[in-house]
Amino acid sequence: MMSRETFDLVHSVLSTLAYAFVFLVGLTLLALCLVYLLDVSQTKQALRRNYPVVAHFRYVFEHLGSFFRQYFFAMDREEMPFNRAQRSWVYRAAKNLDTTQAFGSTRDIHQPGALIFVNCPFPTLGIDATPVSSLIIGASCPQPFTANSLFNISGMSYGALSKPAVQALSRGAKLAGCWLNTGEGGLSPWHLESGCDLVFQIGTAKYGVRDAQGNLCDARLREVAAHAQVRMFEIKLSQGAKPGKGGILPGAKVSAEIASIRGIAAGQDSISPNRHPDINSVDDLLDMIARIRRVTGKPVGFKCVLGAYGWLDALFSRIRQRGMDSAPDFITLDSADGGTGAAPTSLMDYMGLSIRESLPMLVDRLQSHGLKSRIRVIASGKLINPAEVAWALCLGADFVVSARGFMMALGCIQALQCNRNTCPTGITTHNPRLQKGLNPDHKAQRVHHYVHNLAHEVAVIAHACGVREPRELQRYHCHQVMQGGRSRALSELFPLPAPPAAAQRIPLREPALGDELAEPKHPHG
Ligand SMILES: Cc1cc2nc3c(=O)[nH]c(=O)nc-3n(C[C@H](O)[C@H](O)[C@H](O)COP(=O)(O)O)c2cc1C
């Protein structure tokens, strides 16, 4: 039997709950009435006016839809910009987990455009394999750079990225022995703290190396170059996601610290000009390269995405007239489908050529002007998995860099919110609450593993093709599937032109072990 006190207690709890329930129902009804009145009286949204209250479900579902599609409905190779298969490889490589798969491939190798490598009947044995060779960039500079890693971190500014993200990349680059490009936002203490190799990018606003009027300042350049870690300087002409548009950093992300590093006002949108005001022709470009090299003593190159490409011939002809020393030490070629912190959709979706088309174009022109071994080629644009990197090497890239591959190594889930300061993984936000989840030391390990495992698997591809190391990959090692399902070698699709007769003949690469076995006499035989 229940005692009187217990009964009273249960009774009072139940009646309180009942009152609370009635109160909540009443409150909900009141809120719905309020929403109804607001919906029918507003004039901005037709849907809310015509279907008061229920119209809100559309907005909720539209928001939730992106999560449902990503987690439940999108197939492994369906999503953009990166599908689940591509992302999973990066996540597993970064966590140093097994990247092997069971049962069979889910990739459709019959699709036009698909890339496949041609295996050698007698692959390179482990004992014959050699480590990836280092390459010197800017051999004739007072301070040339010997780069050891063929896969490196592409430019992302401190500002677009959070402090812990930059720290993780910097520490990871040090562990992995690769370089980190600062992006156009200047050099921060967080780039420098690990001691990793850095490439300083000079954007159109010359953040970090500008005077009060926004012009390039030699004294500031000298200060930046005085850091031994800063190995090279990159003039940014354009980037794939927004050719013809300068950097955009929303005011919400321009903290006092970022403002002082860049030399601008805090809290205001940081918008750089849509090109370097002082570079208006190929001669201006060569003059600027010469000036920065003279002031810094270090290799200087430029980054661009190709659209119109006739200017390359003008540039390379001019270099031959002015002399080999006038050449940029490297060209970073970005793909039209490259990433960004923020860009107008029309430029992102419609402007520029993809790396698939532009990389052979650039390499062929360098080759035909006899400049291929003078100017190093750095390729970027969705080259985040080993096969894509190997493809770029086959076509003649000397290095590959990635931005979003490394963001994924830091834990990016492709939430597509880099421009909103709400990045849920703390990578592209300055909200301290969201940054808390990103531990720089832990993620530095992931960056390290990603570089290591990617390089390892590119070497696996190279060895299966019968060469000793990835830098020996050639165009005939990779095929592209055409309409109808038959594949053609890249050497057929993009035959490498002969260098000019007057120039000293420089082979694209040294002949490699197994080349004669790998090169098919009849491409389809
Ligand atoms: C968040 C973010 C910030 C970026 N900031 C810069 C930048 O400051 N300068 C630049 O040249 N490119 C910038 N990029 C472009 C990348 O460096 C790279 O060229 C492009 O994303 C293609 O590489 P990916 O496909 O591996 O990401 C940025 C990209 C992202 C995603």
Coordinates of C-alpha atoms in Angstrom, one line a residue, residues 24-370:
L24 CA 3.7 23.9 -23.6
V25 CA 0.8 22.9 -25.9
G26 CA -0.7 26.4 -25.3
L27 CA 2.7 28.0 -26.0
T28 CA 3.2 26.0 -29.2
L29 CA -0.3 27.0 -30.4
L30 CA 0.4 30.6 -29.6
A31 CA 3.8 30.4 -31.4
L32 CA 2.1 28.8 -34.5
C33 CA -0.6 31.6 -34.5
L34 CA 2.2 34.1 -34.3
V35 CA 4.1 32.5 -37.2
Y36 CA 0.8 32.3 -39.2
L37 CA 0.2 36.0 -38.7
L38 CA 3.8 36.9 -39.6
D39 CA 3.7 34.6 -42.7
V40 CA 0.4 36.0 -44.1
S41 CA 1.3 39.6 -43.4
Q42 CA 4.8 39.5 -44.9
T43 CA 5.3 40.2 -48.6
K44 CA 8.8 38.9 -49.3
Q45 CA 8.2 35.2 -49.7
A46 CA 5.3 34.0 -51.8
L47 CA 5.5 30.5 -50.4
R48 CA 5.1 31.6 -46.8
R49 CA 2.2 33.9 -47.7
N50 CA 0.4 31.2 -49.7
Y51 CA 1.1 28.3 -47.3
P52 CA 1.6 29.9 -43.9
V53 CA 3.3 27.8 -41.2
V54 CA 3.8 24.6 -43.4
A55 CA 6.0 26.5 -45.8
H56 CA 8.7 26.5 -43.1
F57 CA 9.1 22.7 -43.4
R58 CA 10.5 23.3 -46.9
Y59 CA 13.3 25.4 -45.5
V60 CA 14.0 22.9 -42.7
F61 CA 14.1 20.0 -45.1
E62 CA 16.2 21.9 -47.7
H63 CA 18.8 22.5 -44.9
L64 CA 18.7 18.9 -43.7
G65 CA 18.7 17.6 -47.3
S66 CA 22.4 18.2 -47.8
F67 CA 23.2 16.1 -44.7
F68 CA 20.8 13.3 -45.7
R69 CA 22.3 13.2 -49.2
Q70 CA 25.8 13.1 -48.0
Y71 CA 25.3 10.4 -45.4
F72 CA 22.5 8.2 -46.8
F73 CA 21.7 8.7 -50.4
A74 CA 24.8 9.8 -52.4
M75 CA 26.6 6.9 -53.9
D76 CA 30.3 6.5 -53.2
R77 CA 31.4 8.1 -56.5
E78 CA 28.7 10.7 -56.9
E79 CA 29.3 13.7 -54.8
M80 CA 31.0 17.0 -55.7
P81 CA 33.5 18.5 -55.3
F82 CA 34.9 15.3 -53.8
N83 CA 33.0 12.0 -53.7
R84 CA 33.0 9.7 -50.7
A85 CA 35.6 7.3 -52.3
Q86 CA 38.1 10.1 -52.7
R87 CA 37.5 11.6 -49.3
S88 CA 37.6 8.2 -47.6
W89 CA 41.0 7.5 -49.1
V90 CA 42.4 10.7 -47.6
Y91 CA 40.8 10.1 -44.2
R92 CA 42.2 6.6 -44.0
A93 CA 45.6 7.7 -45.3
A94 CA 45.7 10.6 -42.8
K95 CA 44.7 8.3 -39.9
N96 CA 47.4 5.8 -41.1
L97 CA 44.8 3.1 -41.5
D98 CA 44.8 0.3 -44.0
T99 CA 43.9 1.8 -47.4
T100 CA 43.4 -1.6 -49.1
Q101 CA 39.9 -2.6 -50.3
A102 CA 38.1 -5.9 -50.5
F103 CA 36.2 -7.8 -53.2
G104 CA 36.6 -5.4 -56.2
S105 CA 36.6 -1.9 -57.5
T106 CA 33.5 0.3 -57.4
R107 CA 35.0 2.6 -60.0
D108 CA 33.6 2.5 -63.5
I109 CA 36.7 2.2 -65.8
H110 CA 34.6 2.3 -68.9
Q111 CA 33.4 5.9 -68.5
P112 CA 34.9 8.3 -71.1
G113 CA 37.6 10.3 -69.4
A114 CA 38.5 7.6 -66.9
L115 CA 42.3 7.3 -66.3
I116 CA 44.1 4.0 -66.2
F117 CA 47.8 3.1 -65.9
V118 CA 49.4 0.5 -68.0
N119 CA 51.2 -2.1 -66.0
C120 CA 54.6 -3.5 -67.0
P121 CA 54.8 -7.3 -67.5
F122 CA 57.8 -7.2 -65.2
P123 CA 57.1 -4.6 -62.5
T124 CA 60.0 -3.0 -60.6
L125 CA 61.2 -5.1 -57.7
G126 CA 61.5 -3.5 -54.3
I127 CA 65.3 -3.9 -54.5
D128 CA 65.4 -2.0 -57.8
A129 CA 63.1 0.8 -56.6
T130 CA 64.7 4.1 -55.7
P131 CA 63.5 6.9 -53.4
V132 CA 61.8 9.9 -55.1
S133 CA 64.6 12.2 -56.3
S134 CA 64.9 15.8 -55.0
L135 CA 64.6 18.6 -57.5
I136 CA 66.3 22.0 -57.3
I137 CA 64.1 25.0 -58.0
G138 CA 65.8 28.2 -59.1
A139 CA 69.3 26.6 -59.6
S140 CA 70.8 30.0 -60.7
C141 CA 69.4 31.9 -57.6
P142 CA 71.7 33.0 -54.8
Q143 CA 69.6 30.7 -52.6
P144 CA 68.1 27.9 -54.6
F145 CA 65.6 25.5 -53.0
T146 CA 66.1 21.8 -53.0
A147 CA 62.6 20.3 -52.7
N148 CA 62.4 16.8 -51.4
S149 CA 58.7 16.1 -51.4
L150 CA 56.7 15.8 -54.6
F151 CA 53.4 16.4 -52.8
N152 CA 53.1 19.7 -50.9
I153 CA 50.6 22.0 -49.3
S154 CA 48.9 24.6 -51.5
G155 CA 48.3 28.2 -50.6
M156 CA 45.5 28.9 -48.1
S157 CA 45.8 32.2 -46.1
Y158 CA 45.8 32.6 -42.4
G159 CA 42.4 34.3 -42.3
A160 CA 40.7 31.8 -44.6
L161 CA 42.2 29.2 -42.2
S162 CA 42.1 29.3 -38.5
K163 CA 45.1 29.5 -36.2
P164 CA 45.0 25.8 -35.1
A165 CA 44.6 24.8 -38.8
V166 CA 47.7 26.8 -39.8
Q167 CA 49.6 25.4 -36.8
A168 CA 48.6 21.8 -37.7
L169 CA 49.6 22.3 -41.3
S170 CA 52.9 23.9 -40.3
R171 CA 53.8 21.2 -37.8
G172 CA 52.6 18.4 -40.2
A173 CA 54.7 19.9 -43.0
K174 CA 57.8 19.8 -40.8
L175 CA 57.2 16.2 -39.9
A176 CA 56.5 15.2 -43.5
G177 CA 59.3 17.2 -45.0
C178 CA 57.0 19.0 -47.5
W179 CA 56.5 22.7 -48.0
L180 CA 53.6 24.9 -46.9
N181 CA 52.4 27.8 -49.1
T182 CA 51.2 30.8 -47.0
G183 CA 48.5 31.8 -49.4
E184 CA 47.9 35.5 -50.0
G185 CA 47.3 36.5 -46.4
G186 CA 50.9 37.1 -45.3
L187 CA 53.3 35.3 -43.0
S188 CA 52.0 34.6 -39.4
P189 CA 53.9 33.3 -36.4
W190 CA 51.8 30.1 -36.8
H191 CA 53.4 29.4 -40.2
L192 CA 56.8 29.9 -38.8
E193 CA 56.6 28.1 -35.4
S194 CA 57.4 24.6 -36.6
G195 CA 60.4 25.4 -38.8
C196 CA 58.9 23.9 -41.9
D197 CA 59.8 25.0 -45.5
L198 CA 57.5 27.9 -46.6
V199 CA 56.5 29.4 -49.9
F200 CA 55.5 33.0 -49.4
Q201 CA 52.6 34.0 -51.7
I202 CA 52.3 37.6 -53.0
G203 CA 48.6 38.2 -53.7
T204 CA 47.2 41.1 -55.6
A205 CA 46.9 43.2 -52.4
K206 CA 50.5 42.3 -51.5
Y207 CA 49.4 41.5 -47.9
G208 CA 52.4 41.2 -45.6
V209 CA 54.8 42.9 -48.0
R210 CA 52.9 46.2 -48.8
D211 CA 53.5 49.8 -48.0
A212 CA 50.8 52.1 -46.6
Q213 CA 49.5 52.6 -50.2
G214 CA 49.3 48.9 -50.9
N215 CA 52.4 48.8 -53.2
L216 CA 55.1 46.2 -53.0
C217 CA 57.7 47.2 -50.4
D218 CA 61.3 46.0 -50.8
A219 CA 62.1 46.5 -47.2
R220 CA 59.1 44.3 -46.1
L221 CA 60.1 41.7 -48.8
R222 CA 63.7 41.7 -47.4
E223 CA 62.3 41.1 -43.8
V224 CA 60.2 38.1 -45.0
A225 CA 63.1 36.7 -47.0
A226 CA 65.3 37.0 -44.0
H227 CA 63.5 34.0 -42.5
A228 CA 65.6 31.0 -43.7
Q229 CA 62.4 28.9 -43.7
V230 CA 60.9 31.0 -46.5
R231 CA 62.3 29.2 -49.5
M232 CA 60.5 30.6 -52.4
F233 CA 58.1 33.5 -53.5
E234 CA 55.0 32.9 -55.5
I235 CA 53.3 35.8 -57.3
K236 CA 49.6 34.9 -57.5
L237 CA 48.2 36.0 -60.9
S238 CA 45.0 33.9 -60.5
Q239 CA 43.5 30.9 -58.7
G240 CA 41.3 28.3 -60.3
A241 CA 38.1 29.0 -58.4
K242 CA 38.0 32.7 -59.2
P243 CA 40.2 33.8 -62.1
G244 CA 39.9 37.6 -62.4
K245 CA 38.7 38.1 -58.9
G246 CA 40.9 39.0 -55.9
G247 CA 40.8 37.4 -52.4
I248 CA 37.7 37.9 -50.3
L249 CA 37.9 37.6 -46.5
P250 CA 34.6 38.5 -44.9
G251 CA 34.8 41.2 -42.1
A252 CA 33.8 38.6 -39.5
K253 CA 37.0 36.8 -40.1
V254 CA 39.3 39.9 -40.1
S255 CA 40.5 39.8 -36.4
A256 CA 42.9 42.4 -35.0
E257 CA 45.7 39.9 -35.4
I258 CA 44.9 39.0 -39.0
A259 CA 44.5 42.7 -39.8
S260 CA 48.0 43.5 -38.4
I261 CA 49.6 40.6 -40.3
R262 CA 48.0 41.8 -43.5
G263 CA 48.4 45.5 -42.9
I264 CA 44.7 46.4 -43.1
A265 CA 41.7 47.5 -40.9
A266 CA 40.2 44.9 -38.5
G267 CA 36.5 43.9 -38.8
Q268 CA 36.1 45.1 -42.4
D269 CA 35.8 42.9 -45.5
S270 CA 39.3 42.3 -46.9
I271 CA 39.0 42.5 -50.7
S272 CA 42.1 42.5 -52.9
P273 CA 42.2 43.9 -56.4
N274 CA 41.3 41.5 -59.2
R275 CA 44.8 41.6 -60.5
H276 CA 48.2 43.1 -59.6
P277 CA 47.8 46.7 -60.6
D278 CA 51.5 46.8 -61.5
I279 CA 51.5 43.7 -63.7
N280 CA 49.9 44.5 -67.0
S281 CA 52.0 42.5 -69.6
V282 CA 54.4 39.6 -69.8
D283 CA 57.3 42.2 -69.6
D284 CA 55.8 43.6 -66.4
L285 CA 55.6 40.0 -65.0
L286 CA 59.2 39.3 -65.9
D287 CA 60.3 42.6 -64.4
M288 CA 58.4 41.8 -61.2
I289 CA 59.9 38.3 -61.0
A290 CA 63.4 39.9 -61.5
R291 CA 62.8 42.5 -58.8
I292 CA 61.6 40.0 -56.2
R293 CA 64.5 37.6 -57.0
R294 CA 67.0 40.5 -56.7
V295 CA 65.6 41.7 -53.4
T296 CA 65.2 38.2 -51.8
G297 CA 67.8 36.1 -53.5
K298 CA 65.3 33.2 -53.6
P299 CA 63.4 31.4 -56.3
V300 CA 60.4 33.2 -57.7
G301 CA 57.5 31.9 -59.7
F302 CA 53.9 32.6 -60.4
K303 CA 50.6 30.9 -59.9
C304 CA 47.7 31.0 -62.4
V305 CA 44.8 29.1 -63.9
L306 CA 44.9 29.0 -67.7
G307 CA 42.0 30.3 -69.7
A308 CA 43.3 32.1 -72.8
Y309 CA 46.7 30.5 -73.4
G310 CA 48.3 32.4 -76.4
W311 CA 50.1 34.6 -73.9
L312 CA 52.2 31.7 -72.8
D313 CA 54.0 31.7 -76.2
A314 CA 54.5 35.4 -75.9
L315 CA 55.9 35.0 -72.4
F316 CA 58.2 32.1 -73.3
S317 CA 59.5 33.8 -76.4
R318 CA 60.2 36.9 -74.4
I319 CA 62.1 34.8 -71.8
R320 CA 64.3 33.4 -74.6
Q321 CA 65.0 37.0 -75.8
R322 CA 65.8 38.3 -72.3
G323 CA 67.8 35.3 -71.3
M324 CA 67.2 32.1 -69.3
D325 CA 67.9 34.0 -66.0
S326 CA 64.8 36.1 -66.6
A327 CA 62.6 33.0 -66.4
P328 CA 60.3 32.3 -63.5
D329 CA 61.8 29.5 -61.5
F330 CA 58.4 27.7 -61.3
I331 CA 54.9 28.0 -62.5
T332 CA 52.0 26.8 -60.3
L333 CA 49.2 25.7 -62.5
D334 CA 45.8 25.6 -60.8
S335 CA 42.7 23.9 -62.2
A336 CA 39.4 25.7 -62.9
D337 CA 37.8 23.4 -60.4
G338 CA 40.1 24.4 -57.6
G339 CA 38.9 25.4 -54.1
T340 CA 38.6 28.7 -52.3
G341 CA 37.4 30.3 -49.1
A342 CA 34.9 32.3 -51.0
A343 CA 34.2 33.0 -54.7
P344 CA 31.4 34.1 -57.0
T345 CA 29.5 31.1 -58.4
S346 CA 29.8 32.2 -62.0
L347 CA 33.6 32.3 -61.8
M348 CA 33.8 29.1 -59.8
D349 CA 31.5 27.2 -62.1
Y350 CA 32.3 28.6 -65.5
M351 CA 35.7 30.3 -65.7
G352 CA 39.0 28.8 -66.8
L353 CA 40.3 25.5 -68.0
S354 CA 40.6 22.3 -65.9
I355 CA 44.0 20.9 -65.1
R356 CA 43.2 17.9 -67.4
E357 CA 43.4 20.2 -70.4
S358 CA 45.8 22.9 -69.2
L359 CA 48.6 20.8 -67.8
P360 CA 49.6 19.2 -71.1
M361 CA 49.2 22.6 -72.8
L362 CA 51.6 24.3 -70.4
V363 CA 54.2 21.4 -70.4
D364 CA 54.1 21.2 -74.2
R365 CA 54.7 24.9 -74.6
L366 CA 57.6 24.8 -72.1
Q367 CA 59.1 21.9 -74.0
S368 CA 58.7 23.5 -77.4
H369 CA 60.4 26.7 -76.1
G370 CA 63.2 24.6 -74.6

